[in-house]
Short mmCIF file of C-alpha atoms in Angstrom, two decimals:
data_model
loop_
_atom_site.label_atom_id
_atom_site.label_comp_id
_atom_site.label_asym_id
_atom_site.label_seq_id
_atom_site.Cartn_x
_atom_site.Cartn_y
_atom_site.Cartn_z
CA UNK A 1 200.86 183.71 128.66
CA UNK A 2 203.04 186.30 126.40
CA UNK A 3 206.27 185.92 126.11
CA UNK A 4 207.27 183.23 129.20
CA UNK A 5 204.71 181.00 127.53
CA UNK A 6 205.83 181.09 124.30
CA UNK A 7 209.73 180.90 125.74
CA UNK A 8 208.45 177.57 127.78
CA UNK A 9 207.07 176.18 124.27
CA UNK A 10 209.70 176.58 122.02
CA UNK A 11 212.23 175.27 124.34
CA UNK A 12 209.74 172.22 125.08
CA UNK A 13 209.66 171.88 121.26
CA UNK A 14 213.65 172.67 120.47
CA UNK A 15 214.01 170.19 123.58
CA UNK A 16 211.83 167.27 121.90
CA UNK A 17 213.79 167.59 118.26
CA UNK A 18 217.60 167.40 119.66
CA UNK A 19 216.33 164.91 122.45
CA UNK A 20 215.12 162.40 119.17
CA UNK A 21 218.28 163.62 117.15
CA UNK A 22 220.69 163.05 120.01
CA UNK A 23 219.41 160.00 121.19
CA UNK A 24 218.92 158.27 117.86
CA UNK A 25 222.50 156.40 116.03
CA UNK A 26 221.21 157.63 112.54
CA UNK A 27 220.71 161.28 112.62
CA UNK A 28 223.49 163.75 114.48
CA UNK A 29 223.74 167.26 115.44
CA UNK A 30 226.96 168.89 114.67
CA UNK A 31 226.06 172.16 117.71
CA UNK A 32 227.58 172.03 120.96
CA UNK A 33 224.29 171.54 123.18
CA UNK A 34 225.22 175.26 125.17
CA UNK A 35 224.79 176.91 121.58
CA UNK A 36 222.10 175.27 120.05
CA UNK A 37 219.20 177.57 118.46
CA UNK A 38 215.62 177.32 119.45
CA UNK A 39 214.52 178.04 116.42
CA UNK A 40 216.59 176.20 113.81
CA UNK A 41 217.84 173.01 114.22
CA UNK A 42 220.65 171.39 112.14
CA UNK A 43 221.31 167.64 111.71
CA UNK A 44 222.65 165.41 109.57
CA UNK A 45 222.11 161.55 108.83
CA UNK A 46 224.96 159.52 109.25
CA UNK A 47 224.46 158.07 105.35
CA UNK A 48 224.65 161.58 103.91
CA UNK A 49 223.89 159.25 100.61
CA UNK A 50 220.23 159.14 101.94
CA UNK A 51 219.64 163.12 102.18
CA UNK A 52 218.32 163.37 98.67
CA UNK A 53 215.75 160.49 100.07
CA UNK A 54 214.75 162.17 102.84
CA UNK A 55 214.08 165.10 101.65
CA UNK A 56 212.06 163.65 98.77
CA UNK A 57 210.07 161.33 102.04
CA UNK A 58 210.22 164.83 103.89
CA UNK A 59 208.36 167.03 100.80
CA UNK A 60 205.85 164.52 100.05
CA UNK A 61 204.64 164.08 103.91
CA UNK A 62 204.38 168.18 104.31
CA UNK A 63 207.45 168.83 106.10
CA UNK A 64 209.24 171.74 103.26
CA UNK A 65 212.53 173.07 103.24
CA UNK A 66 214.63 170.42 105.61
CA UNK A 67 217.75 171.33 103.37
CA UNK A 68 220.13 172.62 105.26
CA UNK A 69 222.50 175.64 104.61
CA UNK A 70 224.25 175.40 101.25
CA UNK A 71 227.65 175.72 102.96
CA UNK A 72 226.77 173.77 105.97
CA UNK A 73 224.55 170.90 104.09
CA UNK A 74 222.64 168.22 105.74
CA UNK A 75 218.97 169.23 107.03
CA UNK A 76 217.73 172.31 109.27
CA UNK A 77 214.45 172.21 110.72
CA UNK A 78 213.19 175.53 111.38
CA UNK A 79 210.47 175.89 114.87
CA UNK A 80 209.71 179.14 114.89
CA UNK A 81 206.91 180.58 117.53
CA UNK A 82 204.23 180.05 114.70
CA UNK A 83 205.20 176.08 114.34
CA UNK A 84 202.80 174.04 116.49
CA UNK A 85 204.17 171.60 118.84
CA UNK A 86 201.84 169.07 116.99
CA UNK A 87 204.18 170.15 114.12
CA UNK A 88 206.96 169.38 115.85
CA UNK A 89 205.75 165.62 117.03
CA UNK A 90 204.75 165.03 113.65
CA UNK A 91 208.01 165.56 112.58
CA UNK A 92 209.85 163.69 115.17
CA UNK A 93 207.74 160.90 114.07
CA UNK A 94 208.67 160.91 110.63
CA UNK A 95 212.14 161.26 111.39
CA UNK A 96 212.55 158.01 113.39
CA UNK A 97 210.08 156.18 110.50
CA UNK A 98 212.40 157.11 107.92
CA UNK A 99 215.52 156.12 110.61
CA UNK A 100 213.44 152.53 111.18
CA UNK A 101 213.36 152.18 107.19
CA UNK A 102 216.65 153.02 106.14
CA UNK A 103 218.87 153.32 108.85
#
């Protein structure tokens, strides 16, 4: 497949994650769609007081290093080439469950 195949996979992974965030009233993405990265997906929770609980539960579910940049805050999911699409699907499932339990 090469570079073109990887690009299609990466775009699909990013589209899924951004779609989940954009379709939620609980999560938000501060970046205009035209400028969004396929590799690093930042997002915030509707209630910033839940950030530490989100990170704690994410960590215990195997989703590591989601804490956002220290000057920006929120969360950041890095979905580089080596991250399988199934891992993005699992993260989306976790995020939906968290929203259902805390939203």
